[in-house]
């Protein structure tokens, strides 16, 4: 079953926007203050499920009451925002979050709305996503033509066509592979020749693996997350999971990296309304506390390379206890506890502290990846 | 050792007028600037009294002219100059025979009774005329007429200081209508206009506030005209003459009362000469003072007189003095008067009558806010409807205002605030003979304080309401601007003309 969103035609979106605008117009003509209802990202509307991540249930609606001054401002921004989306969709143009912010600097708009902070317009887009719904789900901003700067690369033997309409193979799309589309749901996948995909927090290590030709040797795909993955990357991972490709995640051993993994796996409370961003099938490949401290740990030899956790690392780990997708996940909460106890953290660069000759390093990487994958029931050659 | 000087020194008896002239500073005639101001004030007060006595809306004209044709080159170096002062009113007027006595003799007047009026001593106007004559050597002219009389009189006179006696130089009958009445006094005096100008104009400004039922006209030596048209047509309730209250009597007064009483016993003396003393109170008091009720008042020794006075002060069971002898301005008139300052808000309070040392008094307080008022807290003070312009910092109301915590009322020190205080009493508790500021008397201070606090509470309530409506209006206009904007956007986005006619922005909620 596909967990990705199904594609929506932009004319359909324009129709949805027109609907909302006309409803507002009619309300005003009736002399009634408009009221906009939506489901917010509150605890009442979002719950966590281990096999699905954060799930939004439309339980308690919130209302923007146009009788109130601040809310009227929101309604005004909302109507203005929709009018911008509509125009862009009609012209087949995309806009960035920053573009959208600058559209509020149009003189006659600024005079009325007086917006001085991009956070305000970002929140507005979030609101639009929640209000404009299609088949009972939020319409993501990408469908409204708002595209956040895409982030992340993917290297591996998969043939696709992206927005450029060109057919390309992700092993020959540049030195890190393919720069992941801002709209992965609209990407067509033609052909898949990998047995698993590994997504790595740090691009340096991903590059090393590509340079060592490990993707070819193991028939795997290698993605670089560039830190906390963007929406596009998460949607791409979801796409691959829909194609039944095992997803393995390789991140630092730190409380922050647990969050990275958990966002990939479970999405986030804030974006629970956006479908297709969670990949519950994703597995944490490494590097884990067991690698360093476990009986059969593969990195015990370089335990000395671990660094002390800083104050903010410890605080992060403490707060992780309140994040359902971490605290209610056995594996992640255990990792978090051990880190809190040991107060040490490890980074992917630790592999370099073996001091191995490059040929042997490649061997170790392969051994690590294979062993850890098979521990997770993922078979690579 | 005695020096020969001692022996040759003459013993001189000063006449009353000579004494007052030598001591004129106590009445305010201490320098040419202040003298000019005090002279104007004394004559205007007399005119206002003369009108209010017959409950006539005052029409007062004051002309002040420079008598010298000075080349006005060096303004600042100008010393005292001679001025002609004319003050004309439509008051009660004077009888022919009273003129020289009332105005040409010190300590003669018609206002000695126990009732509130501006004048009290029979001195102010007379001393102004005397001062004018001494400094300019010119005679005084009075034209006056009374209602019902076929004609009025014109009198030119000179004051004989040594003998406290007027000398008539010329006199004439003047023709007038039977209903006409009023007085015009013309005389010359030395003064310093440049240095008194501000004060005199302030005096008129403030008189215009406290006597808004008068029409005032003032022409300055600079030929400028200050005109205050009447803004209300009612005169405050007049005061009624009352007998003195036993509290606040001194031995001299007691002596003089005894000398004029027809009562043959102390008890009847008490009940007939004092206010609010009945048979029972009189008996109680005489027991308290250990005096025989049947004693002939005349027969009291000096010691007994002193004992009686002291007992009067200590006896706590006298009824408080009657406020009938008082004539407060009333909030209606005060509200009318303060309009001359064009404040945004004003609140007045009349406190209930109270007593100090046996004298009844009523305090009226007001607080004006915003509008044309300048920033910061200002005080304007009145006593028996006379503006008090000097020595503000020594005045009790200044201290009260200083100690108010404006923050408690949502106000700031720099807010445009004017405090108005009027005290009326049969005896104003002036601190000095200069009649310029009110002494710190406990009961008076308390009344002023309570009055201002009540006003401030009321004012802060109104300000809060105003801020609320302002917020409300601001909110309405913001709402309207958002919805106009929405309509505009909807038009471009959907091509639909959205009519906001049926939309009422007042309908929304406050946040
Ligand atoms: N404009 C006037 N019209 C009628 N009577 C006047 C006028 N001016 C003065 N008088 C009479 O002359 C009297 C003396 O006036 P004067 O100013 O000397 O004393 P006063 O007003 O009685 O007391 P004070 O010394 O407090 O002013 C007054 O009591 C009043 O009877
Ligand atoms: Mg007088």
PDB file of C-alpha atoms in Angstrom, chain A residues 18 21-22 24-26 28-34 65-73 75-76 79-80 83 86 108-109 112-113, chain B residues 474-476 478-479 481-483 485-490 492-494 496-500 502-511:
ATOM      1  CA  UNK A  18     -11.605  29.463  -5.802  1.00  0.00           C
ATOM      2  CA  UNK A  21     -12.341  32.599  -1.952  1.00  0.00           C
ATOM      3  CA  UNK A  22     -15.939  32.499  -3.132  1.00  0.00           C
ATOM      4  CA  UNK A  24     -15.370  34.201   1.904  1.00  0.00           C
ATOM      5  CA  UNK A  25     -16.891  36.611  -0.633  1.00  0.00           C
ATOM      6  CA  UNK A  26     -20.394  35.280  -0.057  1.00  0.00           C
ATOM      7  CA  UNK A  28     -18.971  39.065   3.465  1.00  0.00           C
ATOM      8  CA  UNK A  29     -21.827  39.949   1.179  1.00  0.00           C
ATOM      9  CA  UNK A  30     -24.217  38.460   3.674  1.00  0.00           C
ATOM     10  CA  UNK A  31     -22.796  40.899   6.190  1.00  0.00           C
ATOM     11  CA  UNK A  32     -21.337  38.119   8.281  1.00  0.00           C
ATOM     12  CA  UNK A  33     -17.823  37.942   9.648  1.00  0.00           C
ATOM     13  CA  UNK A  34     -15.990  35.004   8.125  1.00  0.00           C
ATOM     14  CA  UNK A  65     -12.958  34.322  14.135  1.00  0.00           C
ATOM     15  CA  UNK A  66     -13.050  37.245  11.712  1.00  0.00           C
ATOM     16  CA  UNK A  67     -14.748  39.462  14.290  1.00  0.00           C
ATOM     17  CA  UNK A  68     -11.511  39.736  16.180  1.00  0.00           C
ATOM     18  CA  UNK A  69      -8.991  42.215  14.894  1.00  0.00           C
ATOM     19  CA  UNK A  70      -5.976  39.925  14.897  1.00  0.00           C
ATOM     20  CA  UNK A  71      -7.984  37.155  13.323  1.00  0.00           C
ATOM     21  CA  UNK A  72      -9.320  39.522  10.686  1.00  0.00           C
ATOM     22  CA  UNK A  73      -5.727  40.248   9.844  1.00  0.00           C
ATOM     23  CA  UNK A  75      -8.142  36.205   7.260  1.00  0.00           C
ATOM     24  CA  UNK A  76      -6.862  39.077   5.145  1.00  0.00           C
ATOM     25  CA  UNK A  79      -7.129  35.549   1.314  1.00  0.00           C
ATOM     26  CA  UNK A  80      -4.135  37.406  -0.056  1.00  0.00           C
ATOM     27  CA  UNK A  83      -4.760  34.837  -4.409  1.00  0.00           C
ATOM     28  CA  UNK A  86      -3.795  30.909  -7.518  1.00  0.00           C
ATOM     29  CA  UNK A 108      -0.562  48.399  -0.570  1.00  0.00           C
ATOM     30  CA  UNK A 109      -0.325  45.000   1.102  1.00  0.00           C
ATOM     31  CA  UNK A 112      -2.573  47.001   5.590  1.00  0.00           C
ATOM     32  CA  UNK A 113      -1.001  43.801   6.884  1.00  0.00           C
TER      33      UNK A 113
ATOM     34  CA  UNK B 474      -9.128  51.819  16.513  1.00  0.00           C
ATOM     35  CA  UNK B 475     -10.184  48.229  16.379  1.00  0.00           C
ATOM     36  CA  UNK B 476     -13.134  49.134  14.187  1.00  0.00           C
ATOM     37  CA  UNK B 478      -8.449  48.222  11.660  1.00  0.00           C
ATOM     38  CA  UNK B 479     -11.216  45.718  11.048  1.00  0.00           C
ATOM     39  CA  UNK B 481      -9.216  48.232   6.662  1.00  0.00           C
ATOM     40  CA  UNK B 482      -8.716  44.464   6.698  1.00  0.00           C
ATOM     41  CA  UNK B 483     -12.090  43.820   5.168  1.00  0.00           C
ATOM     42  CA  UNK B 485      -8.406  44.855   1.682  1.00  0.00           C
ATOM     43  CA  UNK B 486     -10.033  41.420   1.538  1.00  0.00           C
ATOM     44  CA  UNK B 487     -12.741  42.758  -0.771  1.00  0.00           C
ATOM     45  CA  UNK B 488     -10.094  44.269  -3.035  1.00  0.00           C
ATOM     46  CA  UNK B 489      -8.109  41.021  -3.189  1.00  0.00           C
ATOM     47  CA  UNK B 490     -11.242  38.971  -3.800  1.00  0.00           C
ATOM     48  CA  UNK B 492      -8.760  40.700  -8.425  1.00  0.00           C
ATOM     49  CA  UNK B 493      -8.622  37.010  -7.599  1.00  0.00           C
ATOM     50  CA  UNK B 494     -12.184  36.053  -8.472  1.00  0.00           C
ATOM     51  CA  UNK B 496     -16.181  39.360  -8.102  1.00  0.00           C
ATOM     52  CA  UNK B 497     -17.230  42.763  -6.750  1.00  0.00           C
ATOM     53  CA  UNK B 498     -17.704  42.175  -3.051  1.00  0.00           C
ATOM     54  CA  UNK B 499     -20.120  44.642  -1.496  1.00  0.00           C
ATOM     55  CA  UNK B 500     -19.354  45.386   2.121  1.00  0.00           C
ATOM     56  CA  UNK B 502     -24.218  44.912   4.832  1.00  0.00           C
ATOM     57  CA  UNK B 503     -21.139  44.669   6.913  1.00  0.00           C
ATOM     58  CA  UNK B 504     -21.115  46.305  10.322  1.00  0.00           C
ATOM     59  CA  UNK B 505     -17.721  46.546  11.895  1.00  0.00           C
ATOM     60  CA  UNK B 506     -19.152  47.688  15.214  1.00  0.00           C
ATOM     61  CA  UNK B 507     -20.730  44.268  15.421  1.00  0.00           C
ATOM     62  CA  UNK B 508     -17.508  42.500  16.277  1.00  0.00           C
ATOM     63  CA  UNK B 509     -16.254  41.508  19.668  1.00  0.00           C
ATOM     64  CA  UNK B 510     -13.666  43.259  21.647  1.00  0.00           C
ATOM     65  CA  UNK B 511     -10.610  41.219  22.126  1.00  0.00           C
TER      66      UNK B 511
END
